Amino acid sequence: MKDKRNIVVDIGNTLIKSGLFQDGQLKEQQYWGSIESLLLYAREQKPHRIGFVSVKNGEKELLETFHEFIPTIFTNKSRMPISIDYETVDTLGTDRLIGAVAAHFLFPNRNTLVIDMGSCITYDLLDSQSVYQGGVISPGLKMRMRAMNHYTRNLPDLSTQETDWSYQPVGKSTRECMELGVHRAIIHEIDGFIHDYAQQYPELVVLMTGGDAPFFESKVKQPIFADANLILKGLNLLLDSE
């Protein structure tokens, strides 16, 4: 179908992110403060299909709110083009699966590691046989900053402030020490996980996405493919494959 328009939506813990695709190409992505404002946008765009992945709003709520579009809600019980080797699938975040699906479509028959830099940092491994092997969940940048303030008496809360980068071996102020501790710890963590997985999964392809990805993508040692819209692209590919 020519001029086919899809809207796909990734509802995270803190943000609602949508992508408008036309004939398979991402034309625009936007952030929304509520699903009601997203609904008004969808009515303006008149998409052929609309698909969701959500860790916040429930399936019933989304089906009722967007009923006029007959939306597709992807969950961890949805049919996927990958196999899943995971013991607690019921608790597996669908956004993690969508990242693996995106890797499956973009790098077929390759060992891939998807790193999503959101509220938490997730590492998800898809092997060359398209089997999702699981991964790691780690606190994200702002979560680490907030935790140092929450669990101490005197350390400030830097989680709401703009992230600044100025690498130096040691911090010369409390703020610098905190920022250096969080930033460098995350970089060492990413490099460490990539190194460990690459030992077991040859020719590993590493994809990075999420809100904090632009800050870290150039600072890790190993080569990566950074794409802030990876989850949206995976959603649209999955929607079109049905």
mmCIF file of C-alpha atoms in Angstrom:
data_model
loop_
_atom_site.group_PDB
_atom_site.id
_atom_site.type_symbol
_atom_site.label_atom_id
_atom_site.label_comp_id
_atom_site.label_asym_id
_atom_site.label_seq_id
_atom_site.Cartn_x
_atom_site.Cartn_y
_atom_site.Cartn_z
ATOM 1 C CA MET A 1 0.000 0.000 0.000
ATOM 2 C CA LYS A 2 1.556 3.287 -1.086
ATOM 3 C CA ASP A 3 1.655 6.154 1.426
ATOM 4 C CA LYS A 4 1.102 3.731 4.290
ATOM 5 C CA ARG A 5 1.284 5.560 7.599
ATOM 6 C CA ASN A 6 1.836 3.919 10.975
ATOM 7 C CA ILE A 7 2.097 5.447 14.405
ATOM 8 C CA VAL A 8 4.030 3.437 16.971
ATOM 9 C CA VAL A 9 4.265 4.386 20.625
ATOM 10 C CA ASP A 10 6.744 3.482 23.348
ATOM 11 C CA ILE A 11 5.324 4.307 26.791
ATOM 12 C CA GLY A 12 8.148 4.172 29.317
ATOM 13 C CA ASN A 13 8.325 4.873 33.022
ATOM 14 C CA THR A 14 8.810 8.614 32.518
ATOM 15 C CA LEU A 15 8.144 9.406 28.843
ATOM 16 C CA ILE A 16 5.654 8.706 26.061
ATOM 17 C CA LYS A 17 7.484 8.592 22.739
ATOM 18 C CA SER A 18 5.812 8.200 19.352
ATOM 19 C CA GLY A 19 7.075 7.683 15.840
ATOM 20 C CA LEU A 20 5.238 8.443 12.612
ATOM 21 C CA PHE A 21 6.315 6.074 9.819
ATOM 22 C CA GLN A 22 5.420 6.529 6.180
ATOM 23 C CA ASP A 23 6.155 3.646 3.809
ATOM 24 C CA GLY A 24 8.505 2.175 6.416
ATOM 25 C CA GLN A 25 10.498 5.370 6.962
ATOM 26 C CA LEU A 26 10.501 7.326 10.210
ATOM 27 C CA LYS A 27 9.186 10.804 9.384
ATOM 28 C CA GLU A 28 8.961 12.295 12.855
ATOM 29 C CA GLN A 29 9.183 11.355 16.504
ATOM 30 C CA GLN A 30 7.623 13.243 19.383
ATOM 31 C CA TYR A 31 7.239 13.149 23.157
ATOM 32 C CA TRP A 32 3.895 13.474 24.909
ATOM 33 C CA GLY A 33 2.789 14.441 28.394
ATOM 34 C CA SER A 34 -0.358 12.306 28.303
ATOM 35 C CA ILE A 35 -2.077 9.674 26.178
ATOM 36 C CA GLU A 36 -4.935 12.161 25.650
ATOM 37 C CA SER A 37 -2.628 14.550 23.763
ATOM 38 C CA LEU A 38 -1.305 11.591 21.776
ATOM 39 C CA LEU A 39 -4.886 10.658 20.872
ATOM 40 C CA LEU A 40 -5.492 14.116 19.395
ATOM 41 C CA TYR A 41 -2.307 13.783 17.345
ATOM 42 C CA ALA A 42 -3.364 10.350 16.060
ATOM 43 C CA ARG A 43 -6.715 11.771 14.953
ATOM 44 C CA GLU A 44 -4.894 14.470 12.974
ATOM 45 C CA GLN A 45 -2.506 12.019 11.293
ATOM 46 C CA LYS A 46 -5.129 9.338 10.492
ATOM 47 C CA PRO A 47 -2.703 6.382 10.487
ATOM 48 C CA HIS A 48 -3.486 3.074 8.845
ATOM 49 C CA ARG A 49 -2.283 1.294 11.981
ATOM 50 C CA ILE A 50 -1.171 2.213 15.472
ATOM 51 C CA GLY A 51 0.906 0.009 17.765
ATOM 52 C CA PHE A 52 1.959 0.284 21.402
ATOM 53 C CA VAL A 53 4.447 -1.099 23.842
ATOM 54 C CA SER A 54 3.936 0.106 27.403
ATOM 55 C CA VAL A 55 5.434 -0.441 30.830
ATOM 56 C CA LYS A 56 3.002 2.029 32.415
ATOM 57 C CA ASN A 57 -0.469 2.220 30.840
ATOM 58 C CA GLY A 58 -2.358 -1.069 30.805
ATOM 59 C CA GLU A 59 -3.571 -2.918 27.727
ATOM 60 C CA LYS A 60 -7.253 -2.387 28.603
ATOM 61 C CA GLU A 61 -6.806 1.375 29.015
ATOM 62 C CA LEU A 62 -5.007 1.724 25.684
ATOM 63 C CA LEU A 63 -7.555 -0.401 23.814
ATOM 64 C CA GLU A 64 -10.393 1.721 25.191
ATOM 65 C CA THR A 65 -8.697 5.085 24.604
ATOM 66 C CA PHE A 66 -7.611 4.332 21.026
ATOM 67 C CA HIS A 67 -10.493 2.004 20.090
ATOM 68 C CA GLU A 68 -11.297 3.963 16.915
ATOM 69 C CA PHE A 69 -7.922 2.908 15.450
ATOM 70 C CA ILE A 70 -8.189 -0.760 16.463
ATOM 71 C CA PRO A 71 -4.730 -0.531 18.071
ATOM 72 C CA THR A 72 -2.221 -3.345 18.392
ATOM 73 C CA ILE A 73 -0.830 -3.669 21.901
ATOM 74 C CA PHE A 74 2.369 -5.691 22.053
ATOM 75 C CA THR A 75 2.982 -7.582 25.286
ATOM 76 C CA ASN A 76 5.348 -10.331 26.367
ATOM 77 C CA LYS A 77 2.606 -12.773 25.298
ATOM 78 C CA SER A 78 2.441 -11.447 21.715
ATOM 79 C CA ARG A 79 3.718 -13.553 18.833
ATOM 80 C CA MET A 80 7.312 -12.564 18.102
ATOM 81 C CA PRO A 81 9.684 -13.480 15.246
ATOM 82 C CA ILE A 82 12.287 -14.587 17.814
ATOM 83 C CA SER A 83 12.487 -17.456 20.304
ATOM 84 C CA ILE A 84 12.711 -16.687 24.010
ATOM 85 C CA ASP A 85 14.958 -18.556 26.440
ATOM 86 C CA TYR A 86 13.959 -16.808 29.662
ATOM 87 C CA GLU A 87 12.633 -18.344 32.863
ATOM 88 C CA THR A 88 10.184 -15.605 33.913
ATOM 89 C CA VAL A 89 8.631 -14.414 30.653
ATOM 90 C CA ASP A 90 5.639 -12.989 32.549
ATOM 91 C CA THR A 91 7.928 -10.408 34.163
ATOM 92 C CA LEU A 92 9.990 -9.684 31.042
ATOM 93 C CA GLY A 93 9.528 -6.095 29.889
ATOM 94 C CA THR A 94 8.041 -5.977 26.410
ATOM 95 C CA ASP A 95 10.257 -3.007 25.545
ATOM 96 C CA ARG A 96 13.269 -5.293 26.077
ATOM 97 C CA LEU A 97 11.773 -7.826 23.663
ATOM 98 C CA ILE A 98 11.073 -5.119 21.074
ATOM 99 C CA GLY A 99 14.732 -4.083 21.212
ATOM 100 C CA ALA A 100 15.711 -7.688 20.486
ATOM 101 C CA VAL A 101 13.168 -7.829 17.650
ATOM 102 C CA ALA A 102 14.690 -4.681 16.138
ATOM 103 C CA ALA A 103 18.106 -6.341 16.289
ATOM 104 C CA HIS A 104 16.643 -9.446 14.635
ATOM 105 C CA PHE A 105 15.340 -7.429 11.680
ATOM 106 C CA LEU A 106 18.325 -5.074 11.342
ATOM 107 C CA PHE A 107 21.131 -7.606 11.862
ATOM 108 C CA PRO A 108 19.734 -11.022 10.914
ATOM 109 C CA ASN A 109 21.744 -14.107 11.901
ATOM 110 C CA ARG A 110 24.131 -12.074 14.056
ATOM 111 C CA ASN A 111 24.892 -12.132 17.749
ATOM 112 C CA THR A 112 23.580 -8.802 19.030
ATOM 113 C CA LEU A 113 23.572 -6.939 22.338
ATOM 114 C CA VAL A 114 20.992 -4.175 22.794
ATOM 115 C CA ILE A 115 21.816 -1.581 25.464
ATOM 116 C CA ASP A 116 18.890 0.664 26.396
ATOM 117 C CA MET A 117 19.930 3.721 28.421
ATOM 118 C CA GLY A 118 16.687 4.685 30.165
ATOM 119 C CA SER A 119 15.541 4.951 33.772
ATOM 120 C CA CYS A 120 17.328 1.631 34.102
ATOM 121 C CA ILE A 121 20.085 0.392 31.812
ATOM 122 C CA THR A 122 19.112 -2.903 30.217
ATOM 123 C CA TYR A 123 21.423 -5.245 28.361
ATOM 124 C CA ASP A 124 19.597 -7.762 26.163
ATOM 125 C CA LEU A 125 21.281 -10.502 24.187
ATOM 126 C CA LEU A 126 19.955 -12.053 20.984
ATOM 127 C CA ASP A 127 22.097 -14.830 19.529
ATOM 128 C CA SER A 128 22.719 -15.617 15.864
ATOM 129 C CA GLN A 129 19.880 -18.172 15.894
ATOM 130 C CA SER A 130 17.405 -15.410 16.882
ATOM 131 C CA VAL A 131 17.064 -16.747 20.412
ATOM 132 C CA TYR A 132 16.599 -14.143 23.124
ATOM 133 C CA GLN A 133 18.966 -15.213 25.895
ATOM 134 C CA GLY A 134 18.136 -12.636 28.572
ATOM 135 C CA GLY A 135 20.506 -10.040 29.921
ATOM 136 C CA VAL A 136 21.060 -7.562 32.735
ATOM 137 C CA ILE A 137 19.131 -4.745 34.430
ATOM 138 C CA SER A 138 21.189 -1.996 36.065
ATOM 139 C CA PRO A 139 20.334 1.405 37.624
ATOM 140 C CA GLY A 140 20.355 4.270 35.134
ATOM 141 C CA LEU A 141 22.211 7.573 35.377
ATOM 142 C CA LYS A 142 19.534 9.625 37.142
ATOM 143 C CA MET A 143 18.600 6.712 39.398
ATOM 144 C CA ARG A 144 22.200 6.475 40.623
ATOM 145 C CA MET A 145 22.372 10.202 41.225
ATOM 146 C CA ARG A 146 19.090 10.177 43.140
ATOM 147 C CA ALA A 147 20.108 7.163 45.225
ATOM 148 C CA MET A 148 23.240 8.889 46.557
ATOM 149 C CA ASN A 149 21.105 11.760 47.810
ATOM 150 C CA HIS A 150 18.335 9.529 49.171
ATOM 151 C CA TYR A 151 20.569 7.200 51.168
ATOM 152 C CA THR A 152 22.930 9.807 52.631
ATOM 153 C CA ARG A 153 22.568 12.856 54.828
ATOM 154 C CA ASN A 154 24.724 15.419 53.010
ATOM 155 C CA LEU A 155 25.072 14.497 49.337
ATOM 156 C CA PRO A 156 22.995 16.701 46.981
ATOM 157 C CA ASP A 157 20.417 15.473 44.469
ATOM 158 C CA LEU A 158 21.978 15.919 41.019
ATOM 159 C CA SER A 159 19.372 13.838 39.206
ATOM 160 C CA THR A 160 17.356 16.843 38.022
ATOM 161 C CA GLN A 161 20.356 18.825 36.761
ATOM 162 C CA GLU A 162 21.821 18.838 33.275
ATOM 163 C CA THR A 163 24.448 16.183 32.742
ATOM 164 C CA ASP A 164 27.869 17.691 32.177
ATOM 165 C CA TRP A 165 30.942 15.834 31.017
ATOM 166 C CA SER A 166 34.492 16.837 31.873
ATOM 167 C CA TYR A 167 36.681 13.782 32.342
ATOM 168 C CA GLN A 168 39.460 14.036 34.885
ATOM 169 C CA PRO A 169 41.148 11.405 37.059
ATOM 170 C CA VAL A 170 39.817 12.754 40.363
ATOM 171 C CA GLY A 171 36.968 15.063 41.352
ATOM 172 C CA LYS A 172 37.861 18.360 43.005
ATOM 173 C CA SER A 173 34.441 19.051 44.494
ATOM 174 C CA THR A 174 31.624 16.946 45.906
ATOM 175 C CA ARG A 175 29.593 17.499 42.742
ATOM 176 C CA GLU A 176 32.521 16.496 40.525
ATOM 177 C CA CYS A 177 33.168 13.399 42.627
ATOM 178 C CA MET A 178 29.536 12.310 42.322
ATOM 179 C CA GLU A 179 29.336 12.984 38.592
ATOM 180 C CA LEU A 180 32.656 11.270 37.955
ATOM 181 C CA GLY A 181 31.610 8.282 40.047
ATOM 182 C CA VAL A 182 28.339 7.801 38.168
ATOM 183 C CA HIS A 183 29.599 8.586 34.667
ATOM 184 C CA ARG A 184 32.773 6.517 34.818
ATOM 185 C CA ALA A 185 31.043 3.630 36.604
ATOM 186 C CA ILE A 186 28.478 3.390 33.800
ATOM 187 C CA ILE A 187 31.157 3.563 31.101
ATOM 188 C CA HIS A 188 33.244 0.855 32.789
ATOM 189 C CA GLU A 189 30.082 -1.219 33.250
ATOM 190 C CA ILE A 190 29.159 -0.969 29.556
ATOM 191 C CA ASP A 191 32.689 -1.773 28.407
ATOM 192 C CA GLY A 192 32.841 -4.685 30.828
ATOM 193 C CA PHE A 193 29.580 -6.274 29.732
ATOM 194 C CA ILE A 194 30.428 -5.881 26.048
ATOM 195 C CA HIS A 195 33.829 -7.483 26.629
ATOM 196 C CA ASP A 196 32.351 -10.401 28.572
ATOM 197 C CA TYR A 197 29.564 -11.117 26.073
ATOM 198 C CA ALA A 198 31.949 -10.841 23.113
ATOM 199 C CA GLN A 199 34.045 -13.655 24.578
ATOM 200 C CA GLN A 200 31.061 -16.008 24.387
ATOM 201 C CA TYR A 201 29.261 -14.629 21.320
ATOM 202 C CA PRO A 202 31.668 -14.047 18.388
ATOM 203 C CA GLU A 203 31.410 -10.987 16.143
ATOM 204 C CA LEU A 204 28.994 -9.381 18.578
ATOM 205 C CA VAL A 205 27.043 -6.407 17.209
ATOM 206 C CA VAL A 206 26.270 -3.799 19.877
ATOM 207 C CA LEU A 207 23.259 -1.480 19.568
ATOM 208 C CA MET A 208 22.653 1.411 21.960
ATOM 209 C CA THR A 209 19.413 3.331 22.394
ATOM 210 C CA GLY A 210 17.484 5.269 25.042
ATOM 211 C CA GLY A 211 17.446 8.800 26.391
ATOM 212 C CA ASP A 212 20.979 8.767 27.817
ATOM 213 C CA ALA A 213 22.536 7.032 24.792
ATOM 214 C CA PRO A 214 23.769 10.279 23.147
ATOM 215 C CA PHE A 215 25.758 11.076 26.280
ATOM 216 C CA PHE A 216 27.538 7.708 26.433
ATOM 217 C CA GLU A 217 27.773 6.452 22.845
ATOM 218 C CA SER A 218 31.091 8.155 22.072
ATOM 219 C CA LYS A 219 32.679 7.333 25.425
ATOM 220 C CA VAL A 220 32.719 3.540 25.403
ATOM 221 C CA LYS A 221 35.763 1.775 23.975
ATOM 222 C CA GLN A 222 34.044 -0.738 21.708
ATOM 223 C CA PRO A 223 32.361 0.193 18.400
ATOM 224 C CA ILE A 224 28.580 0.429 18.672
ATOM 225 C CA PHE A 225 25.572 1.349 16.542
ATOM 226 C CA ALA A 226 23.686 4.119 18.324
ATOM 227 C CA ASP A 227 20.052 4.740 17.397
ATOM 228 C CA ALA A 228 17.811 6.760 19.699
ATOM 229 C CA ASN A 229 14.755 5.439 17.825
ATOM 230 C CA LEU A 230 15.622 1.735 17.856
ATOM 231 C CA ILE A 231 12.527 0.706 19.849
ATOM 232 C CA LEU A 232 10.227 2.717 17.572
ATOM 233 C CA LYS A 233 11.804 1.111 14.492
ATOM 234 C CA GLY A 234 11.465 -2.329 16.031
ATOM 235 C CA LEU A 235 7.804 -1.649 16.798
ATOM 236 C CA ASN A 236 7.102 -0.547 13.244
ATOM 237 C CA LEU A 237 8.903 -3.556 11.748
ATOM 238 C CA LEU A 238 6.949 -5.851 14.045
ATOM 239 C CA LEU A 239 3.669 -4.106 13.198
ATOM 240 C CA ASP A 240 4.349 -4.491 9.465
ATOM 241 C CA SER A 241 5.340 -8.146 9.838
ATOM 242 C CA GLU A 242 1.960 -9.203 11.235
#
